[in-house]
mmCIF file of C-alpha atoms in Angstrom:
data_model
loop_
_atom_site.group_PDB
_atom_site.id
_atom_site.type_symbol
_atom_site.label_atom_id
_atom_site.label_comp_id
_atom_site.label_asym_id
_atom_site.label_seq_id
_atom_site.Cartn_x
_atom_site.Cartn_y
_atom_site.Cartn_z
ATOM 1 C CA MET Q 1 -10.663 -19.075 5.373
ATOM 2 C CA LYS Q 2 -9.856 -19.916 2.332
ATOM 3 C CA ALA Q 3 -6.161 -20.169 0.097
ATOM 4 C CA SER Q 4 -7.869 -17.048 -1.958
ATOM 5 C CA PHE Q 5 -7.410 -14.830 1.322
ATOM 6 C CA PHE Q 6 -6.525 -12.155 -1.153
ATOM 7 C CA SER Q 7 -8.046 -10.332 -3.976
ATOM 8 C CA LYS Q 8 -7.311 -7.930 -6.478
ATOM 9 C CA SER Q 9 -5.468 -4.700 -5.859
ATOM 10 C CA PRO Q 10 -7.698 -2.627 -4.188
ATOM 11 C CA THR Q 11 -9.731 0.158 -6.277
ATOM 12 C CA MET Q 12 -10.804 1.935 -3.227
ATOM 13 C CA PRO Q 13 -9.026 3.704 -0.102
ATOM 14 C CA TYR Q 14 -8.719 1.881 2.677
ATOM 15 C CA THR Q 15 -8.729 3.286 6.405
ATOM 16 C CA HIS Q 16 -8.116 1.832 10.254
ATOM 17 C CA ARG Q 17 -9.046 2.876 13.472
ATOM 18 C CA LEU Q 18 -8.945 1.785 16.938
ATOM 19 C CA ALA Q 19 -12.563 0.195 17.837
ATOM 20 C CA THR Q 20 -15.051 1.819 20.181
ATOM 21 C CA PRO Q 21 -17.192 0.229 22.290
ATOM 22 C CA GLU Q 22 -20.584 1.650 20.080
ATOM 23 C CA ASP Q 23 -18.846 -0.582 16.928
ATOM 24 C CA ALA Q 24 -19.880 -4.124 18.072
ATOM 25 C CA LYS Q 25 -22.859 -3.992 16.305
ATOM 26 C CA ALA Q 26 -21.004 -3.393 12.988
ATOM 27 C CA ILE Q 27 -18.036 -6.074 14.315
ATOM 28 C CA ALA Q 28 -20.581 -8.286 15.259
ATOM 29 C CA PRO Q 29 -21.997 -10.089 11.656
ATOM 30 C CA LEU Q 30 -17.729 -9.827 10.591
ATOM 31 C CA MET Q 31 -17.426 -12.030 13.537
ATOM 32 C CA SER Q 32 -19.823 -14.436 12.783
ATOM 33 C CA ALA Q 33 -18.751 -15.064 9.306
ATOM 34 C CA PHE Q 34 -14.953 -15.195 11.180
ATOM 35 C CA SER Q 35 -16.171 -17.595 12.649
ATOM 36 C CA GLN Q 36 -17.630 -19.483 10.071
ATOM 37 C CA GLU Q 37 -14.912 -19.300 8.173
ATOM 38 C CA ARG Q 38 -13.251 -21.033 11.226
ATOM 39 C CA GLU Q 39 -15.014 -23.576 12.270
ATOM 40 C CA SER Q 40 -15.034 -25.304 8.419
ATOM 41 C CA ALA Q 41 -11.064 -25.314 8.456
ATOM 42 C CA ASP Q 42 -11.122 -26.742 11.934
ATOM 43 C CA PRO Q 43 -13.308 -29.598 12.852
ATOM 44 C CA SER Q 44 -12.691 -29.472 16.229
ATOM 45 C CA MET Q 45 -14.595 -26.202 16.139
ATOM 46 C CA ILE Q 46 -18.099 -26.086 16.339
ATOM 47 C CA LEU Q 47 -20.420 -22.864 16.230
ATOM 48 C CA LYS Q 48 -23.048 -22.526 19.519
ATOM 49 C CA PRO Q 49 -26.316 -22.060 18.019
ATOM 50 C CA LYS Q 50 -27.388 -19.089 17.609
ATOM 51 C CA TYR Q 51 -24.586 -17.418 19.333
ATOM 52 C CA ASP Q 52 -24.632 -13.505 20.547
ATOM 53 C CA PHE Q 53 -21.666 -12.091 19.075
ATOM 54 C CA GLU Q 54 -22.799 -8.119 19.061
ATOM 55 C CA GLN Q 55 -22.465 -8.983 23.382
ATOM 56 C CA TYR Q 56 -19.000 -11.349 22.445
ATOM 57 C CA VAL Q 57 -17.450 -8.375 20.265
ATOM 58 C CA ALA Q 58 -19.152 -5.404 23.236
ATOM 59 C CA TYR Q 59 -16.907 -7.342 26.125
ATOM 60 C CA GLN Q 60 -13.786 -7.688 24.483
ATOM 61 C CA LEU Q 61 -13.686 -4.441 23.465
ATOM 62 C CA THR Q 62 -14.192 -3.910 26.818
ATOM 63 C CA LYS Q 63 -11.091 -6.032 27.814
ATOM 64 C CA PRO Q 64 -7.863 -4.690 29.006
ATOM 65 C CA LEU Q 65 -5.524 -4.777 27.311
ATOM 66 C CA SER Q 66 -7.531 -6.171 24.221
ATOM 67 C CA PHE Q 67 -6.917 -4.594 21.284
ATOM 68 C CA CYS Q 68 -9.543 -4.409 17.978
ATOM 69 C CA TRP Q 69 -8.438 -2.252 14.878
ATOM 70 C CA VAL Q 70 -11.267 -2.220 12.090
ATOM 71 C CA LEU Q 71 -10.862 -1.554 8.643
ATOM 72 C CA GLU Q 72 -13.051 0.956 6.816
ATOM 73 C CA ASP Q 73 -13.844 1.755 2.823
ATOM 74 C CA ASN Q 74 -14.168 5.412 1.645
ATOM 75 C CA ASN Q 75 -17.801 5.183 3.142
ATOM 76 C CA LYS Q 76 -16.579 4.707 6.114
ATOM 77 C CA SER Q 77 -18.912 1.324 6.364
ATOM 78 C CA ILE Q 78 -16.924 -1.396 8.443
ATOM 79 C CA VAL Q 79 -15.254 -3.894 6.033
ATOM 80 C CA GLY Q 80 -13.037 -5.517 8.065
ATOM 81 C CA PHE Q 81 -11.482 -6.006 11.732
ATOM 82 C CA PHE Q 82 -8.565 -7.166 13.237
ATOM 83 C CA PHE Q 83 -8.388 -8.449 16.748
ATOM 84 C CA ALA Q 84 -5.345 -8.481 19.737
ATOM 85 C CA TYR Q 85 -4.576 -8.938 22.957
ATOM 86 C CA THR Q 86 -1.365 -8.953 25.076
ATOM 87 C CA TYR Q 87 -0.492 -10.733 28.335
ATOM 88 C CA ASP Q 88 2.333 -11.100 30.578
ATOM 89 C CA GLU Q 89 3.534 -14.593 31.730
ATOM 90 C CA ASN Q 90 5.271 -13.583 34.196
ATOM 91 C CA PRO Q 91 2.872 -14.009 37.122
ATOM 92 C CA PRO Q 92 1.424 -10.264 39.053
ATOM 93 C CA ALA Q 93 3.385 -8.911 42.323
ATOM 94 C CA THR Q 94 0.435 -9.319 44.157
ATOM 95 C CA LEU Q 95 0.584 -13.021 43.928
ATOM 96 C CA PRO Q 96 1.184 -14.655 47.497
ATOM 97 C CA GLU Q 97 4.464 -16.971 47.386
ATOM 98 C CA GLU Q 98 3.068 -20.164 47.626
ATOM 99 C CA LEU Q 99 1.471 -20.162 44.064
ATOM 100 C CA ARG Q 100 4.224 -18.128 42.304
ATOM 101 C CA GLN Q 101 6.145 -21.013 43.810
ATOM 102 C CA HIS Q 102 3.169 -23.223 41.904
ATOM 103 C CA GLN Q 103 3.681 -21.091 38.669
ATOM 104 C CA GLU Q 104 7.802 -21.156 38.691
ATOM 105 C CA ARG Q 105 7.461 -25.262 39.240
ATOM 106 C CA GLU Q 106 4.777 -25.521 36.139
ATOM 107 C CA ASN Q 107 6.810 -23.330 33.313
ATOM 108 C CA PRO Q 108 10.176 -24.527 32.261
ATOM 109 C CA PHE Q 109 10.390 -21.890 29.758
ATOM 110 C CA GLN Q 110 11.434 -17.948 30.754
ATOM 111 C CA PRO Q 111 8.047 -15.939 30.880
ATOM 112 C CA ARG Q 112 7.062 -14.084 28.240
ATOM 113 C CA ARG Q 113 5.441 -10.579 27.601
ATOM 114 C CA VAL Q 114 2.830 -11.654 24.306
ATOM 115 C CA GLY Q 115 0.933 -10.203 21.711
ATOM 116 C CA SER Q 116 -1.363 -12.693 20.880
ATOM 117 C CA VAL Q 117 -3.925 -12.586 18.408
ATOM 118 C CA LEU Q 118 -7.372 -12.790 18.596
ATOM 119 C CA GLY Q 119 -9.130 -12.972 15.167
ATOM 120 C CA LEU Q 120 -8.872 -11.548 11.705
ATOM 121 C CA TYR Q 121 -11.409 -11.013 9.489
ATOM 122 C CA VAL Q 122 -12.276 -8.804 5.675
ATOM 123 C CA GLN Q 123 -15.118 -9.296 3.492
ATOM 124 C CA PRO Q 124 -14.128 -10.746 0.792
ATOM 125 C CA LYS Q 125 -14.449 -8.139 -1.574
ATOM 126 C CA HIS Q 126 -12.511 -6.336 0.025
ATOM 127 C CA ARG Q 127 -9.418 -8.192 1.018
ATOM 128 C CA HIS Q 128 -6.846 -6.675 -1.064
ATOM 129 C CA PRO Q 129 -3.572 -7.505 0.646
ATOM 130 C CA GLU Q 130 -2.325 -3.149 1.299
ATOM 131 C CA ALA Q 131 -5.916 -2.838 3.010
ATOM 132 C CA ILE Q 132 -4.826 -5.972 5.392
ATOM 133 C CA LYS Q 133 -1.379 -5.003 5.884
ATOM 134 C CA GLN Q 134 -3.121 -1.813 7.682
ATOM 135 C CA LEU Q 135 -4.328 -4.142 9.973
ATOM 136 C CA ILE Q 136 -0.986 -6.115 11.079
ATOM 137 C CA GLU Q 137 0.858 -3.209 10.893
ATOM 138 C CA ALA Q 138 -1.051 -1.368 13.562
ATOM 139 C CA GLY Q 139 -1.714 -4.593 15.625
ATOM 140 C CA ILE Q 140 2.830 -4.952 15.828
ATOM 141 C CA GLN Q 141 3.000 -1.020 16.118
ATOM 142 C CA LYS Q 142 0.674 -1.504 19.384
ATOM 143 C CA ALA Q 143 2.737 -4.915 20.858
ATOM 144 C CA GLU Q 144 5.466 -2.619 20.177
ATOM 145 C CA SER Q 145 4.554 0.035 22.415
ATOM 146 C CA LEU Q 146 3.634 -2.471 24.651
ATOM 147 C CA GLN Q 147 7.540 -3.529 24.894
ATOM 148 C CA VAL Q 148 6.422 -7.082 24.283
ATOM 149 C CA THR Q 149 8.881 -9.561 23.751
ATOM 150 C CA ASP Q 150 6.850 -11.921 21.224
ATOM 151 C CA ILE Q 151 3.904 -11.924 18.677
ATOM 152 C CA ASP Q 152 2.266 -14.832 18.315
ATOM 153 C CA VAL Q 153 -0.685 -15.645 15.522
ATOM 154 C CA LEU Q 154 -2.452 -18.749 14.653
ATOM 155 C CA ILE Q 155 -2.781 -19.451 10.771
ATOM 156 C CA SER Q 156 -4.936 -21.991 9.586
ATOM 157 C CA ALA Q 157 -2.888 -24.029 6.758
ATOM 158 C CA GLU Q 158 -5.285 -22.890 3.929
ATOM 159 C CA GLN Q 159 -4.168 -19.157 4.809
ATOM 160 C CA THR Q 160 -1.034 -19.608 2.611
ATOM 161 C CA GLY Q 161 -1.567 -15.513 1.468
ATOM 162 C CA ILE Q 162 -2.014 -14.530 4.625
ATOM 163 C CA GLN Q 163 1.372 -17.088 5.661
ATOM 164 C CA SER Q 164 3.660 -14.561 2.464
ATOM 165 C CA LEU Q 165 2.188 -11.409 4.508
ATOM 166 C CA LEU Q 166 3.626 -12.167 7.578
ATOM 167 C CA GLU Q 167 6.700 -13.948 6.426
ATOM 168 C CA ARG Q 168 7.702 -10.432 4.747
ATOM 169 C CA LEU Q 169 7.093 -8.244 7.691
ATOM 170 C CA GLY Q 170 9.030 -10.902 9.287
ATOM 171 C CA PHE Q 171 7.390 -13.649 11.071
ATOM 172 C CA GLN Q 172 8.525 -16.977 10.748
ATOM 173 C CA LYS Q 173 6.606 -20.395 10.862
ATOM 174 C CA ALA Q 174 7.039 -21.314 14.647
ATOM 175 C CA ALA Q 175 4.849 -24.786 14.602
ATOM 176 C CA VAL Q 176 2.463 -26.708 12.356
ATOM 177 C CA GLN Q 177 -0.874 -27.787 14.707
ATOM 178 C CA TYR Q 178 -2.810 -31.062 13.997
ATOM 179 C CA THR Q 179 -5.883 -32.444 15.237
ATOM 180 C CA ARG Q 180 -8.655 -35.297 15.931
ATOM 181 C CA HIS Q 181 -11.983 -34.694 17.109
ATOM 182 C CA TYR Q 182 -14.092 -36.663 19.425
ATOM 183 C CA ASP Q 183 -17.644 -37.055 19.350
ATOM 184 C CA ILE Q 184 -18.431 -37.451 22.986
ATOM 185 C CA ALA Q 185 -22.287 -38.781 23.636
ATOM 186 C CA LYS Q 186 -24.092 -35.605 25.237
ATOM 187 C CA ASP Q 187 -25.526 -37.616 28.037
ATOM 188 C CA ALA Q 188 -22.020 -39.467 28.949
ATOM 189 C CA GLU Q 189 -19.953 -39.058 32.082
ATOM 190 C CA LEU Q 190 -17.580 -37.004 31.969
ATOM 191 C CA PRO Q 191 -14.247 -36.770 34.574
ATOM 192 C CA SER Q 192 -13.077 -33.700 35.118
ATOM 193 C CA LEU Q 193 -10.470 -31.399 33.601
ATOM 194 C CA HIS Q 194 -10.504 -28.591 35.663
ATOM 195 C CA PRO Q 195 -7.571 -28.331 37.588
ATOM 196 C CA PRO Q 196 -8.859 -26.336 41.259
ATOM 197 C CA HIS Q 197 -8.584 -23.409 41.743
ATOM 198 C CA PRO Q 198 -7.204 -21.115 44.741
ATOM 199 C CA GLU Q 199 -9.979 -19.776 46.832
ATOM 200 C CA LEU Q 200 -10.697 -15.673 45.983
ATOM 201 C CA PRO Q 201 -10.941 -13.309 48.931
ATOM 202 C CA GLU Q 202 -13.626 -12.801 50.981
ATOM 203 C CA VAL Q 203 -15.143 -9.781 49.953
ATOM 204 C CA THR Q 204 -18.062 -8.187 51.552
ATOM 205 C CA PRO Q 205 -19.720 -6.404 49.326
ATOM 206 C CA PRO Q 206 -22.063 -2.484 50.407
ATOM 207 C CA ALA Q 207 -25.341 -4.156 49.530
ATOM 208 C CA PRO Q 208 -26.734 -7.443 48.215
ATOM 209 C CA SER Q 209 -27.501 -5.931 44.733
ATOM 210 C CA ALA Q 210 -23.621 -4.568 44.236
ATOM 211 C CA ILE Q 211 -20.788 -6.455 41.799
ATOM 212 C CA PRO Q 212 -17.581 -6.382 42.371
ATOM 213 C CA LEU Q 213 -15.575 -5.604 39.714
ATOM 214 C CA ARG Q 214 -12.836 -7.631 38.735
ATOM 215 C CA ASP Q 215 -9.918 -7.694 36.011
ATOM 216 C CA PRO Q 216 -11.133 -10.167 33.589
ATOM 217 C CA HIS Q 217 -7.516 -11.535 33.427
ATOM 218 C CA THR Q 218 -6.562 -12.021 36.846
ATOM 219 C CA ASN Q 219 -9.907 -12.027 38.513
ATOM 220 C CA GLU Q 220 -8.577 -9.652 40.677
ATOM 221 C CA LEU Q 221 -10.435 -7.072 42.299
ATOM 222 C CA VAL Q 222 -10.110 -3.364 40.831
ATOM 223 C CA ARG Q 223 -9.415 -1.089 43.510
ATOM 224 C CA LYS Q 224 -9.637 2.974 43.989
ATOM 225 C CA PRO Q 225 -6.806 4.682 44.062
ATOM 226 C CA ASN Q 226 -6.978 5.152 47.327
ATOM 227 C CA GLY Q 227 -7.080 1.461 47.690
ATOM 228 C CA GLU Q 228 -10.259 0.819 47.884
ATOM 229 C CA PRO Q 229 -12.417 -2.275 46.128
ATOM 230 C CA ILE Q 230 -14.752 -0.798 43.487
ATOM 231 C CA PHE Q 231 -18.494 -2.205 43.376
ATOM 232 C CA LEU Q 232 -20.908 -1.376 40.788
ATOM 233 C CA MET Q 233 -24.503 -0.604 42.526
ATOM 234 C CA PRO Q 234 -27.179 -1.009 39.916
ATOM 235 C CA LEU Q 235 -29.702 2.122 39.366
ATOM 236 C CA ARG Q 236 -31.992 3.810 41.802
ATOM 237 C CA ASP Q 237 -34.354 6.306 41.558
ATOM 238 C CA GLU Q 238 -34.955 9.525 43.437
ATOM 239 C CA LYS Q 239 -37.206 7.208 46.727
ATOM 240 C CA GLY Q 240 -33.911 4.448 46.074
ATOM 241 C CA GLU Q 241 -35.937 2.013 44.813
ATOM 242 C CA LEU Q 242 -34.620 -0.305 41.930
ATOM 243 C CA ILE Q 243 -34.969 1.002 38.290
ATOM 244 C CA LEU Q 244 -35.558 -2.319 36.249
ATOM 245 C CA THR Q 245 -35.427 -3.002 32.417
ATOM 246 C CA ALA Q 246 -38.993 -3.790 30.588
ATOM 247 C CA ASP Q 247 -37.811 -7.303 31.279
ATOM 248 C CA ASN Q 248 -37.370 -6.255 34.954
ATOM 249 C CA LEU Q 249 -33.799 -6.952 35.600
ATOM 250 C CA PRO Q 250 -31.252 -4.037 37.459
ATOM 251 C CA ILE Q 251 -29.870 -2.107 35.117
ATOM 252 C CA TYR Q 252 -26.234 -1.342 36.116
ATOM 253 C CA PRO Q 253 -23.924 1.569 34.836
ATOM 254 C CA THR Q 254 -20.688 1.127 31.961
ATOM 255 C CA PRO Q 255 -17.272 1.873 33.132
ATOM 256 C CA LEU Q 256 -15.468 3.778 31.397
ATOM 257 C CA ARG Q 257 -11.888 2.370 29.999
ATOM 258 C CA ASP Q 258 -8.927 5.122 28.187
ATOM 259 C CA PRO Q 259 -9.215 3.868 25.065
ATOM 260 C CA LYS Q 260 -4.852 4.305 24.476
ATOM 261 C CA GLU Q 261 -4.070 2.160 27.821
ATOM 262 C CA ASN Q 262 -7.345 0.368 28.427
ATOM 263 C CA ASN Q 263 -7.285 1.430 31.703
ATOM 264 C CA TRP Q 264 -10.236 2.014 33.975
ATOM 265 C CA VAL Q 265 -11.099 6.143 34.103
ATOM 266 C CA PHE Q 266 -11.514 7.908 37.688
ATOM 267 C CA ASP Q 267 -12.717 11.299 38.185
ATOM 268 C CA ALA Q 268 -10.466 14.035 40.657
ATOM 269 C CA SER Q 269 -11.909 12.770 43.173
ATOM 270 C CA GLY Q 270 -11.117 8.913 42.863
ATOM 271 C CA GLU Q 271 -14.332 8.113 41.556
ATOM 272 C CA LEU Q 272 -15.093 5.284 38.564
ATOM 273 C CA VAL Q 273 -16.141 6.745 35.623
ATOM 274 C CA VAL Q 274 -19.533 5.986 34.514
ATOM 275 C CA CYS Q 275 -21.315 6.652 31.324
ATOM 276 C CA PRO Q 276 -24.387 8.180 31.471
ATOM 277 C CA VAL Q 277 -27.698 6.491 31.289
ATOM 278 C CA LEU Q 278 -29.520 7.347 27.858
ATOM 279 C CA ARG Q 279 -33.381 8.979 28.790
ATOM 280 C CA ASP Q 280 -36.047 9.946 26.712
ATOM 281 C CA GLU Q 281 -38.282 12.981 26.076
ATOM 282 C CA SER Q 282 -40.614 11.360 28.888
ATOM 283 C CA ASP Q 283 -37.174 11.107 31.213
ATOM 284 C CA ARG Q 284 -37.663 6.909 30.753
ATOM 285 C CA ILE Q 285 -34.669 4.686 30.678
ATOM 286 C CA MET Q 286 -34.117 4.432 26.421
ATOM 287 C CA GLU Q 287 -34.207 0.587 25.515
ATOM 288 C CA HIS Q 288 -32.822 -1.349 22.619
ATOM 289 C CA GLN Q 289 -33.665 -4.502 21.958
ATOM 290 C CA GLY Q 290 -33.656 -5.084 25.518
ATOM 291 C CA ILE Q 291 -30.371 -3.419 26.310
ATOM 292 C CA VAL Q 292 -30.322 0.159 28.077
ATOM 293 C CA GLN Q 293 -28.727 2.652 26.167
ATOM 294 C CA PHE Q 294 -25.721 4.837 27.175
ATOM 295 C CA HIS Q 295 -23.909 7.972 26.316
ATOM 296 C CA PRO Q 296 -20.983 6.965 24.728
ATOM 297 C CA PRO Q 297 -18.283 8.752 25.201
ATOM 298 C CA ALA Q 298 -16.346 11.615 23.260
ATOM 299 C CA TYR Q 299 -12.786 11.154 21.524
ATOM 300 C CA GLU Q 300 -10.236 13.419 19.986
ATOM 301 C CA LEU Q 301 -7.239 12.559 17.357
ATOM 302 C CA VAL Q 302 -4.012 13.494 19.108
ATOM 303 C CA GLU Q 303 -0.884 12.387 17.079
ATOM 304 C CA GLY Q 304 -2.660 10.045 15.333
ATOM 305 C CA GLY Q 305 -3.895 8.629 18.528
ATOM 306 C CA LEU Q 306 -7.415 8.084 19.910
ATOM 307 C CA ARG Q 307 -7.925 10.262 23.379
ATOM 308 C CA LEU Q 308 -10.819 10.639 25.509
ATOM 309 C CA LYS Q 309 -12.029 13.845 25.195
ATOM 310 C CA ARG Q 310 -12.213 16.315 28.403
ATOM 311 C CA ASP Q 311 -13.497 19.981 29.341
ATOM 312 C CA ALA Q 312 -11.693 22.500 31.009
ATOM 313 C CA GLU Q 313 -12.204 21.187 34.282
ATOM 314 C CA GLY Q 314 -10.883 17.597 33.249
ATOM 315 C CA ASN Q 315 -14.474 16.120 33.212
ATOM 316 C CA CYS Q 316 -14.847 13.217 30.599
ATOM 317 C CA VAL Q 317 -17.252 14.744 27.522
ATOM 318 C CA PHE Q 318 -20.129 12.529 26.827
ATOM 319 C CA CYS Q 319 -21.498 12.347 22.978
ATOM 320 C CA GLN Q 320 -25.323 14.318 23.964
ATOM 321 C CA VAL Q 321 -28.770 12.741 21.830
ATOM 322 C CA GLU Q 322 -30.072 14.339 18.635
ATOM 323 C CA ARG Q 323 -33.688 15.032 19.027
ATOM 324 C CA GLY Q 324 -36.934 16.352 16.695
ATOM 325 C CA LYS Q 325 -38.790 19.447 17.036
ATOM 326 C CA ASP Q 326 -41.261 17.328 18.996
ATOM 327 C CA GLY Q 327 -38.525 17.125 21.489
ATOM 328 C CA LYS Q 328 -37.888 12.901 20.747
ATOM 329 C CA ILE Q 329 -34.968 10.905 19.991
ATOM 330 C CA VAL Q 330 -33.764 10.555 16.982
ATOM 331 C CA ARG Q 331 -32.992 7.515 15.369
ATOM 332 C CA SER Q 332 -31.352 5.146 12.567
ATOM 333 C CA PRO Q 333 -33.688 3.002 10.363
ATOM 334 C CA ASP Q 334 -32.468 -0.099 12.880
ATOM 335 C CA GLY Q 335 -34.001 1.977 16.005
ATOM 336 C CA MET Q 336 -30.563 3.179 17.553
ATOM 337 C CA PRO Q 337 -30.181 6.568 18.652
ATOM 338 C CA VAL Q 338 -28.325 9.638 16.909
ATOM 339 C CA PHE Q 339 -25.867 11.164 18.771
ATOM 340 C CA LYS Q 340 -25.449 14.753 18.081
ATOM 341 C CA GLN Q 341 -21.729 15.007 17.433
ATOM 342 C CA PRO Q 342 -19.283 11.994 16.077
ATOM 343 C CA LEU Q 343 -17.644 10.032 18.375
ATOM 344 C CA LEU Q 344 -13.976 10.408 17.131
ATOM 345 C CA VAL Q 345 -13.872 14.648 16.727
#
C-alpha cells in the first residue's frame, strides 16, 4: 500500500456489516488487489500465479474465530473489507501433558489472547478516514467482546495514514520489521525447515469416502455434543450411488456455522446442520463454474448483530431459489442463482 491511503472526505454514506460465505465472490477481487499491493510493498512477498482468491476468501470465512467485515457504499456494493482472527496462546485443555510441557519450554512470555489482523483493503476512491474507521472499530469491538488481551496489527512502513489512525484509536508502535529477500534456485536441494509434528490419533472412518471434520486451528476432531467424531459423507442417490459433479468429483455438504460465535451448528438431535444442495428444474444438482451450489442460510438482525433465522420448531431456515414461470432457476448476469429473499432480513 502507498502512503496516500486516504482520500478526501466522503461524498456518499458508507455502512459495514459482518460478511457471510455468500460474499466470497465479491470480496475476492478486493483480496487480490490487497495482495498485489502487499507484494509491491514487500519484496519477500511474491504472489502465486493464477491464485484462486475466491476459494481462499471462502475458506477464510468458514474458519472458526475468523471474522470479516465488508464496507458497502450507498449502492450496497462491497468496496472494502477488514479480515481479522483471534487465537489463544494458552495450550488447549485437551493437549497431552508432554506436549503442554514442551510448549511451556518453548515460550518464555506469558500467553496472550490475541486479536490479529489478516488484511484491510478499501478501493482507492473509497478510502475515506471515517469509512475505514468503521471497519477498524468493528474489529476492535469484536476482539473486546471475546476478551482478548492484545490486538496485533502489521502495517507497512509506507502506510502513514493508517498508522496515524491507529494511534488515534489508542494503538502504540511496538516494533519495526526489516526484510531481506533471497532468490533460491528452483532445483536447489533444500534442508527441511519443518519441525516434527506429533502423530494424530488414528480415526477409523465409517466409509472409505468419509472425511473427518477437524478444527483448522488445532487439527483436532470436531465432535457432536455426545462426543462422537464428525465425518462429512459424500452425497448419494436413492440407490446409494455417489452423486458426482461434471468433473466426476464427489460432492460433500457444506457445514453451517453460527455467524456470532463462528461455531458449528447442531440440530436438536445433535447432528451437524449442513446447507441443502441446490437442484434445478430437472432435479439435477446445480453447478456454476464447476462449483456445486447450496441453499444459503437466512439471517436476521437482532440487537445490531447477525443471527441465523429459525422456524417455529427451531430449525435453521435456508433461502429458496427464485424460479421463472417456466420453473427454471433465475440467474444473475454472471450466472449465479438468485434467491427469493435477501440473506439479511
